C-alpha cells in the first residue's frame, strides 16, 4: 500500500510533531481539530520548530516553504476523505478516542488505514469502534516527535499482516525506527517508563529528596539524559495520570497505583510544560 496523504486528528503537541515529520518527508498532511485556535497554535508551533532547524542549518528557506506547502489545517473531519492513513492523536481519554475513531471510520475510504497514537489504551478495544479492525493499528510516537527516533507499533487482535507491513513501511519512510509490542496496557516502553516516573513522584512526596536532586541523581547516577520529573513535565502530568489509571484498572495490582501527589497536581492544573508549571516552573 502506498501512503501519500496522511490525516492527523488532534492539534496538540503530539499531533503537531507527527504532522511536521510527515510533511518533512514529502507526504501531504491534513491536520484536523475541532478548535480553530488549536489549529492556529499548531501552525505557529510547526513554524517555530522549522525556524529552529533553519538556525541550525538543517533546513533552508526553500525547504521550509516546501514543508509548509505539504500541510493544511481544517476543522472539518470530511477533509480526511482522501487520506491513505489517518493517525488519531487526541488526548489520552478512552471515550474521546472512541468517538473520534467512529467519526474517522465513517468518513475515510475502505482501504484507508487508521492508527491511534494512544500510549496505553487497548488497540483491540479502539479498533472495535471501527468497521475495519483489520486495518487498524497502534502507532505510538514519542515526545518530542521530531527528535525521538522510535515508533512503537501495536497490533490489535484483528490487525492484518498487510496493515502491519504498511505501518512498518510508513515508519521507515518518515525516518523513524519501529519496534513491535503486544496489545497490553502501556505496551512495552510505557509499561517500564511510566511506573518509574510515578515512583519518582512517590520519592518526592515522601520527602526523600528534592525534585532537583531526584532528577540530578537519575541523570548522573543512571546516565539518563533527562530526570524523571522533568520528563513528567514534558509528557504532561495529566497524560501520566491517565496511563497509570489504565495500568491500575487493568492489572488490579497496587504497584500501579498513581502517586497521590501526581493526582493532586493534575487537580491543581499543574500539568507540566504545557501549563507553565509542573514539578518545575517554566516561562
PDB file of C-alpha atoms in Angstrom, residues 22-264:
ATOM      1  CA  UNK A  22       5.297  13.619   7.701  1.00  0.00           C
ATOM      2  CA  UNK A  23       5.433  16.896   5.778  1.00  0.00           C
ATOM      3  CA  UNK A  24       9.224  16.972   6.032  1.00  0.00           C
ATOM      4  CA  UNK A  25       9.408  13.654   4.184  1.00  0.00           C
ATOM      5  CA  UNK A  26       7.198  14.871   1.337  1.00  0.00           C
ATOM      6  CA  UNK A  27       3.872  13.453   2.460  1.00  0.00           C
ATOM      7  CA  UNK A  28       0.746  15.561   2.118  1.00  0.00           C
ATOM      8  CA  UNK A  29      -0.772  16.202   5.536  1.00  0.00           C
ATOM      9  CA  UNK A  30      -4.217  17.347   6.612  1.00  0.00           C
ATOM     10  CA  UNK A  31      -4.441  18.217  10.299  1.00  0.00           C
ATOM     11  CA  UNK A  32      -7.943  18.242  11.769  1.00  0.00           C
ATOM     12  CA  UNK A  33      -9.139  19.574  15.109  1.00  0.00           C
ATOM     13  CA  UNK A  34     -12.486  20.916  16.338  1.00  0.00           C
ATOM     14  CA  UNK A  35     -10.740  24.062  17.611  1.00  0.00           C
ATOM     15  CA  UNK A  36      -9.651  26.799  15.206  1.00  0.00           C
ATOM     16  CA  UNK A  37      -7.466  28.244  17.970  1.00  0.00           C
ATOM     17  CA  UNK A  38      -5.711  24.884  18.421  1.00  0.00           C
ATOM     18  CA  UNK A  39      -5.026  24.696  14.689  1.00  0.00           C
ATOM     19  CA  UNK A  40      -3.569  28.212  14.693  1.00  0.00           C
ATOM     20  CA  UNK A  41      -1.313  27.269  17.611  1.00  0.00           C
ATOM     21  CA  UNK A  42      -0.284  24.124  15.745  1.00  0.00           C
ATOM     22  CA  UNK A  43       0.622  26.129  12.643  1.00  0.00           C
ATOM     23  CA  UNK A  44       2.681  28.538  14.752  1.00  0.00           C
ATOM     24  CA  UNK A  45       4.338  25.701  16.655  1.00  0.00           C
ATOM     25  CA  UNK A  46       5.358  23.880  13.485  1.00  0.00           C
ATOM     26  CA  UNK A  47       6.641  27.142  12.002  1.00  0.00           C
ATOM     27  CA  UNK A  48       8.736  27.782  15.119  1.00  0.00           C
ATOM     28  CA  UNK A  49      10.115  24.255  15.007  1.00  0.00           C
ATOM     29  CA  UNK A  50      11.129  24.687  11.371  1.00  0.00           C
ATOM     30  CA  UNK A  51      12.740  28.036  12.214  1.00  0.00           C
ATOM     31  CA  UNK A  52      14.939  26.259  14.769  1.00  0.00           C
ATOM     32  CA  UNK A  53      16.089  23.906  12.013  1.00  0.00           C
ATOM     33  CA  UNK A  54      16.823  26.954   9.857  1.00  0.00           C
ATOM     34  CA  UNK A  55      19.019  28.453  12.554  1.00  0.00           C
ATOM     35  CA  UNK A  56      20.861  25.148  12.937  1.00  0.00           C
ATOM     36  CA  UNK A  57      21.445  24.946   9.194  1.00  0.00           C
ATOM     37  CA  UNK A  58      19.458  21.700   8.926  1.00  0.00           C
ATOM     38  CA  UNK A  59      16.900  23.357   6.657  1.00  0.00           C
ATOM     39  CA  UNK A  60      16.934  26.263   4.215  1.00  0.00           C
ATOM     40  CA  UNK A  61      14.169  28.727   3.312  1.00  0.00           C
ATOM     41  CA  UNK A  62      13.216  26.746   0.217  1.00  0.00           C
ATOM     42  CA  UNK A  63      12.963  23.595   2.283  1.00  0.00           C
ATOM     43  CA  UNK A  64      10.804  25.332   4.866  1.00  0.00           C
ATOM     44  CA  UNK A  65       8.415  26.558   2.174  1.00  0.00           C
ATOM     45  CA  UNK A  66       8.239  23.042   0.766  1.00  0.00           C
ATOM     46  CA  UNK A  67       7.355  21.565   4.173  1.00  0.00           C
ATOM     47  CA  UNK A  68       4.692  24.201   4.821  1.00  0.00           C
ATOM     48  CA  UNK A  69       3.290  23.562   1.349  1.00  0.00           C
ATOM     49  CA  UNK A  70       2.582  19.952   2.320  1.00  0.00           C
ATOM     50  CA  UNK A  71       0.486  20.997   5.337  1.00  0.00           C
ATOM     51  CA  UNK A  72      -3.084  22.131   5.573  1.00  0.00           C
ATOM     52  CA  UNK A  73      -5.401  22.613   8.528  1.00  0.00           C
ATOM     53  CA  UNK A  74      -9.141  22.191   8.934  1.00  0.00           C
ATOM     54  CA  UNK A  75     -11.938  21.912  11.494  1.00  0.00           C
ATOM     55  CA  UNK A  76     -13.887  19.731   9.033  1.00  0.00           C
ATOM     56  CA  UNK A  77     -13.309  15.979   9.509  1.00  0.00           C
ATOM     57  CA  UNK A  78     -14.633  15.388   5.987  1.00  0.00           C
ATOM     58  CA  UNK A  79     -11.299  16.738   4.720  1.00  0.00           C
ATOM     59  CA  UNK A  80      -9.880  13.326   5.689  1.00  0.00           C
ATOM     60  CA  UNK A  81     -11.822  11.569   2.943  1.00  0.00           C
ATOM     61  CA  UNK A  82      -8.821  11.060   0.631  1.00  0.00           C
ATOM     62  CA  UNK A  83      -6.243  10.153   3.288  1.00  0.00           C
ATOM     63  CA  UNK A  84      -4.382   6.869   2.880  1.00  0.00           C
ATOM     64  CA  UNK A  85      -3.532   6.815   6.597  1.00  0.00           C
ATOM     65  CA  UNK A  86      -5.239   8.652   9.446  1.00  0.00           C
ATOM     66  CA  UNK A  87      -3.470   8.943  12.794  1.00  0.00           C
ATOM     67  CA  UNK A  88      -5.616   9.794  15.806  1.00  0.00           C
ATOM     68  CA  UNK A  89      -3.550  11.893  18.231  1.00  0.00           C
ATOM     69  CA  UNK A  90      -6.170  13.188  20.652  1.00  0.00           C
ATOM     70  CA  UNK A  91      -5.925  13.453  24.438  1.00  0.00           C
ATOM     71  CA  UNK A  92      -5.402  10.151  26.260  1.00  0.00           C
ATOM     72  CA  UNK A  93      -9.085   9.704  27.131  1.00  0.00           C
ATOM     73  CA  UNK A  94     -10.751   6.485  26.029  1.00  0.00           C
ATOM     74  CA  UNK A  95     -14.272   7.844  25.448  1.00  0.00           C
ATOM     75  CA  UNK A  96     -12.934  10.739  23.359  1.00  0.00           C
ATOM     76  CA  UNK A  97     -10.750   8.485  21.236  1.00  0.00           C
ATOM     77  CA  UNK A  98     -13.608   6.051  20.610  1.00  0.00           C
ATOM     78  CA  UNK A  99     -15.881   8.875  19.441  1.00  0.00           C
ATOM     79  CA  UNK A 100     -13.200  10.308  17.142  1.00  0.00           C
ATOM     80  CA  UNK A 101     -12.411   6.901  15.658  1.00  0.00           C
ATOM     81  CA  UNK A 102     -16.084   6.272  14.862  1.00  0.00           C
ATOM     82  CA  UNK A 103     -16.188   9.600  13.032  1.00  0.00           C
ATOM     83  CA  UNK A 104     -12.987   8.879  11.082  1.00  0.00           C
ATOM     84  CA  UNK A 105     -14.193   5.414  10.111  1.00  0.00           C
ATOM     85  CA  UNK A 106     -17.420   6.827   8.681  1.00  0.00           C
ATOM     86  CA  UNK A 107     -15.558   9.345   6.503  1.00  0.00           C
ATOM     87  CA  UNK A 108     -12.490   7.666   5.025  1.00  0.00           C
ATOM     88  CA  UNK A 109     -12.351   5.159   2.179  1.00  0.00           C
ATOM     89  CA  UNK A 110     -12.464   1.385   2.756  1.00  0.00           C
ATOM     90  CA  UNK A 111      -8.729   0.951   2.072  1.00  0.00           C
ATOM     91  CA  UNK A 112      -7.600   3.669   4.482  1.00  0.00           C
ATOM     92  CA  UNK A 113      -5.544   2.513   7.456  1.00  0.00           C
ATOM     93  CA  UNK A 114      -6.491   4.066  10.794  1.00  0.00           C
ATOM     94  CA  UNK A 115      -3.918   4.313  13.574  1.00  0.00           C
ATOM     95  CA  UNK A 116      -4.054   5.556  17.147  1.00  0.00           C
ATOM     96  CA  UNK A 117      -1.209   7.286  18.917  1.00  0.00           C
ATOM     97  CA  UNK A 118      -2.527   6.054  22.270  1.00  0.00           C
ATOM     98  CA  UNK A 119       0.168   5.380  24.839  1.00  0.00           C
ATOM     99  CA  UNK A 120      -1.791   2.866  26.932  1.00  0.00           C
ATOM    100  CA  UNK A 121      -5.345   2.040  25.751  1.00  0.00           C
ATOM    101  CA  UNK A 122      -6.181  -1.367  24.237  1.00  0.00           C
ATOM    102  CA  UNK A 123      -5.765  -1.331  20.459  1.00  0.00           C
ATOM    103  CA  UNK A 124      -8.314  -4.130  20.110  1.00  0.00           C
ATOM    104  CA  UNK A 125     -10.886  -2.055  22.009  1.00  0.00           C
ATOM    105  CA  UNK A 126     -10.180   1.056  19.922  1.00  0.00           C
ATOM    106  CA  UNK A 127     -10.297  -0.974  16.689  1.00  0.00           C
ATOM    107  CA  UNK A 128     -13.748  -2.263  17.641  1.00  0.00           C
ATOM    108  CA  UNK A 129     -15.076   1.294  17.315  1.00  0.00           C
ATOM    109  CA  UNK A 130     -14.457   0.990  13.559  1.00  0.00           C
ATOM    110  CA  UNK A 131     -15.770  -1.244  10.789  1.00  0.00           C
ATOM    111  CA  UNK A 132     -12.196  -2.119   9.778  1.00  0.00           C
ATOM    112  CA  UNK A 133     -10.413  -3.685  12.777  1.00  0.00           C
ATOM    113  CA  UNK A 134      -8.138  -5.483  10.295  1.00  0.00           C
ATOM    114  CA  UNK A 135      -6.938  -2.086   9.004  1.00  0.00           C
ATOM    115  CA  UNK A 136      -6.370  -0.588  12.464  1.00  0.00           C
ATOM    116  CA  UNK A 137      -3.068  -0.417  14.360  1.00  0.00           C
ATOM    117  CA  UNK A 138      -1.443   1.288  17.311  1.00  0.00           C
ATOM    118  CA  UNK A 139       1.235   3.755  16.213  1.00  0.00           C
ATOM    119  CA  UNK A 140       2.773   5.227  19.354  1.00  0.00           C
ATOM    120  CA  UNK A 141       5.133   8.140  18.749  1.00  0.00           C
ATOM    121  CA  UNK A 142       7.309   9.675  21.461  1.00  0.00           C
ATOM    122  CA  UNK A 143       7.619  13.302  22.520  1.00  0.00           C
ATOM    123  CA  UNK A 144       9.179  15.422  21.048  1.00  0.00           C
ATOM    124  CA  UNK A 145       8.252  13.644  17.828  1.00  0.00           C
ATOM    125  CA  UNK A 146      10.716  15.451  15.502  1.00  0.00           C
ATOM    126  CA  UNK A 147      13.591  14.384  17.779  1.00  0.00           C
ATOM    127  CA  UNK A 148      12.669  10.943  19.112  1.00  0.00           C
ATOM    128  CA  UNK A 149      13.569   8.127  16.729  1.00  0.00           C
ATOM    129  CA  UNK A 150      11.140   5.483  17.977  1.00  0.00           C
ATOM    130  CA  UNK A 151       7.620   4.499  16.930  1.00  0.00           C
ATOM    131  CA  UNK A 152       6.004   1.622  18.798  1.00  0.00           C
ATOM    132  CA  UNK A 153       3.662  -0.482  16.632  1.00  0.00           C
ATOM    133  CA  UNK A 154       0.923  -2.452  18.369  1.00  0.00           C
ATOM    134  CA  UNK A 155      -1.360  -4.945  16.660  1.00  0.00           C
ATOM    135  CA  UNK A 156      -4.893  -5.490  17.854  1.00  0.00           C
ATOM    136  CA  UNK A 157      -6.395  -8.972  17.790  1.00  0.00           C
ATOM    137  CA  UNK A 158      -7.690  -8.456  14.229  1.00  0.00           C
ATOM    138  CA  UNK A 159      -4.904  -6.318  12.726  1.00  0.00           C
ATOM    139  CA  UNK A 160      -3.885  -7.853   9.398  1.00  0.00           C
ATOM    140  CA  UNK A 161      -0.362  -8.649   8.251  1.00  0.00           C
ATOM    141  CA  UNK A 162      -0.763  -6.186   5.376  1.00  0.00           C
ATOM    142  CA  UNK A 163      -1.653  -3.390   7.806  1.00  0.00           C
ATOM    143  CA  UNK A 164       1.405  -4.199   9.901  1.00  0.00           C
ATOM    144  CA  UNK A 165       3.581  -4.127   6.780  1.00  0.00           C
ATOM    145  CA  UNK A 166       2.087  -0.804   5.634  1.00  0.00           C
ATOM    146  CA  UNK A 167       2.750   0.689   9.081  1.00  0.00           C
ATOM    147  CA  UNK A 168       6.350  -0.533   9.089  1.00  0.00           C
ATOM    148  CA  UNK A 169       6.947   0.929   5.628  1.00  0.00           C
ATOM    149  CA  UNK A 170       5.411   4.245   6.686  1.00  0.00           C
ATOM    150  CA  UNK A 171       7.619   4.446   9.794  1.00  0.00           C
ATOM    151  CA  UNK A 172      10.690   3.764   7.666  1.00  0.00           C
ATOM    152  CA  UNK A 173       9.644   6.427   5.149  1.00  0.00           C
ATOM    153  CA  UNK A 174       9.460   9.113   7.867  1.00  0.00           C
ATOM    154  CA  UNK A 175      12.953   8.067   9.007  1.00  0.00           C
ATOM    155  CA  UNK A 176      11.916   6.522  12.320  1.00  0.00           C
ATOM    156  CA  UNK A 177      12.608   3.088  13.788  1.00  0.00           C
ATOM    157  CA  UNK A 178       9.713   0.756  14.606  1.00  0.00           C
ATOM    158  CA  UNK A 179       9.508  -1.808  17.368  1.00  0.00           C
ATOM    159  CA  UNK A 180       6.556  -4.142  17.815  1.00  0.00           C
ATOM    160  CA  UNK A 181       4.758  -4.711  21.104  1.00  0.00           C
ATOM    161  CA  UNK A 182       1.823  -6.844  22.155  1.00  0.00           C
ATOM    162  CA  UNK A 183      -1.519  -5.271  22.989  1.00  0.00           C
ATOM    163  CA  UNK A 184      -1.135  -4.954  26.752  1.00  0.00           C
ATOM    164  CA  UNK A 185      -1.680  -1.805  28.870  1.00  0.00           C
ATOM    165  CA  UNK A 186       1.191   0.601  28.231  1.00  0.00           C
ATOM    166  CA  UNK A 187       2.646  -1.767  25.607  1.00  0.00           C
ATOM    167  CA  UNK A 188       6.439  -2.093  26.086  1.00  0.00           C
ATOM    168  CA  UNK A 189       8.059   1.312  26.649  1.00  0.00           C
ATOM    169  CA  UNK A 190       5.433   2.980  28.848  1.00  0.00           C
ATOM    170  CA  UNK A 191       4.975  -0.201  30.866  1.00  0.00           C
ATOM    171  CA  UNK A 192       8.541   0.409  32.042  1.00  0.00           C
ATOM    172  CA  UNK A 193       8.797   4.198  31.866  1.00  0.00           C
ATOM    173  CA  UNK A 194       5.589   5.494  33.450  1.00  0.00           C
ATOM    174  CA  UNK A 195       5.756   3.425  36.669  1.00  0.00           C
ATOM    175  CA  UNK A 196       9.361   4.624  37.062  1.00  0.00           C
ATOM    176  CA  UNK A 197       8.210   8.249  36.815  1.00  0.00           C
ATOM    177  CA  UNK A 198       5.352   7.513  39.209  1.00  0.00           C
ATOM    178  CA  UNK A 199       7.860   6.106  41.708  1.00  0.00           C
ATOM    179  CA  UNK A 200       9.931   9.299  41.395  1.00  0.00           C
ATOM    180  CA  UNK A 201       6.782  11.226  42.364  1.00  0.00           C
ATOM    181  CA  UNK A 202       6.395   8.971  45.422  1.00  0.00           C
ATOM    182  CA  UNK A 203      10.044   9.718  46.363  1.00  0.00           C
ATOM    183  CA  UNK A 204       9.300  13.444  46.140  1.00  0.00           C
ATOM    184  CA  UNK A 205       6.001  13.095  48.003  1.00  0.00           C
ATOM    185  CA  UNK A 206       7.687  11.239  50.859  1.00  0.00           C
ATOM    186  CA  UNK A 207      10.376  13.918  51.138  1.00  0.00           C
ATOM    187  CA  UNK A 208      13.264  11.557  50.431  1.00  0.00           C
ATOM    188  CA  UNK A 209      14.889  14.110  48.117  1.00  0.00           C
ATOM    189  CA  UNK A 210      14.057  17.376  46.379  1.00  0.00           C
ATOM    190  CA  UNK A 211      12.808  17.445  42.791  1.00  0.00           C
ATOM    191  CA  UNK A 212      16.150  18.881  41.689  1.00  0.00           C
ATOM    192  CA  UNK A 213      18.133  16.173  43.469  1.00  0.00           C
ATOM    193  CA  UNK A 214      15.888  13.344  42.247  1.00  0.00           C
ATOM    194  CA  UNK A 215      16.484  14.436  38.677  1.00  0.00           C
ATOM    195  CA  UNK A 216      20.177  15.103  39.181  1.00  0.00           C
ATOM    196  CA  UNK A 217      20.542  11.695  40.790  1.00  0.00           C
ATOM    197  CA  UNK A 218      18.960   9.902  37.852  1.00  0.00           C
ATOM    198  CA  UNK A 219      20.914  11.917  35.290  1.00  0.00           C
ATOM    199  CA  UNK A 220      24.298  11.478  36.940  1.00  0.00           C
ATOM    200  CA  UNK A 221      23.742   8.119  38.622  1.00  0.00           C
ATOM    201  CA  UNK A 222      21.866   6.330  35.832  1.00  0.00           C
ATOM    202  CA  UNK A 223      23.075   8.366  32.847  1.00  0.00           C
ATOM    203  CA  UNK A 224      19.536   9.402  31.890  1.00  0.00           C
ATOM    204  CA  UNK A 225      19.522  12.411  29.524  1.00  0.00           C
ATOM    205  CA  UNK A 226      16.663  13.992  31.470  1.00  0.00           C
ATOM    206  CA  UNK A 227      15.422  13.446  35.014  1.00  0.00           C
ATOM    207  CA  UNK A 228      12.109  11.634  35.588  1.00  0.00           C
ATOM    208  CA  UNK A 229      10.314  14.683  36.990  1.00  0.00           C
ATOM    209  CA  UNK A 230      11.428  16.952  34.160  1.00  0.00           C
ATOM    210  CA  UNK A 231      10.349  14.203  31.777  1.00  0.00           C
ATOM    211  CA  UNK A 232       6.976  14.085  33.524  1.00  0.00           C
ATOM    212  CA  UNK A 233       6.593  17.809  32.897  1.00  0.00           C
ATOM    213  CA  UNK A 234       7.471  17.293  29.236  1.00  0.00           C
ATOM    214  CA  UNK A 235       4.997  14.439  28.759  1.00  0.00           C
ATOM    215  CA  UNK A 236       2.214  16.120  30.736  1.00  0.00           C
ATOM    216  CA  UNK A 237       1.145  15.129  34.235  1.00  0.00           C
ATOM    217  CA  UNK A 238      -2.445  14.573  33.104  1.00  0.00           C
ATOM    218  CA  UNK A 239      -1.245  12.092  30.477  1.00  0.00           C
ATOM    219  CA  UNK A 240       0.883  10.243  33.029  1.00  0.00           C
ATOM    220  CA  UNK A 241      -2.029  10.051  35.459  1.00  0.00           C
ATOM    221  CA  UNK A 242      -4.286   8.681  32.711  1.00  0.00           C
ATOM    222  CA  UNK A 243      -1.730   5.990  31.853  1.00  0.00           C
ATOM    223  CA  UNK A 244      -1.256   4.975  35.491  1.00  0.00           C
ATOM    224  CA  UNK A 245      -5.022   4.705  35.909  1.00  0.00           C
ATOM    225  CA  UNK A 246      -5.186   2.417  32.869  1.00  0.00           C
ATOM    226  CA  UNK A 247      -2.491   0.226  34.442  1.00  0.00           C
ATOM    227  CA  UNK A 248      -4.190   0.171  37.848  1.00  0.00           C
ATOM    228  CA  UNK A 249      -7.655  -0.569  36.445  1.00  0.00           C
ATOM    229  CA  UNK A 250      -6.436  -3.305  34.114  1.00  0.00           C
ATOM    230  CA  UNK A 251      -3.830  -5.106  36.208  1.00  0.00           C
ATOM    231  CA  UNK A 252      -5.576  -4.676  39.602  1.00  0.00           C
ATOM    232  CA  UNK A 253      -2.110  -4.515  41.151  1.00  0.00           C
ATOM    233  CA  UNK A 254      -1.284  -1.949  43.845  1.00  0.00           C
ATOM    234  CA  UNK A 255       2.170  -1.389  42.393  1.00  0.00           C
ATOM    235  CA  UNK A 256       0.455   0.611  39.634  1.00  0.00           C
ATOM    236  CA  UNK A 257      -1.452   2.954  41.956  1.00  0.00           C
ATOM    237  CA  UNK A 258      -0.933   6.603  40.909  1.00  0.00           C
ATOM    238  CA  UNK A 259       1.031   8.681  43.412  1.00  0.00           C
ATOM    239  CA  UNK A 260      -1.425  10.922  45.336  1.00  0.00           C
ATOM    240  CA  UNK A 261       0.840  13.918  44.649  1.00  0.00           C
ATOM    241  CA  UNK A 262       0.552  13.268  40.905  1.00  0.00           C
ATOM    242  CA  UNK A 263      -3.231  13.257  41.134  1.00  0.00           C
ATOM    243  CA  UNK A 264      -3.276  16.400  43.306  1.00  0.00           C
TER     244      UNK A 264
END
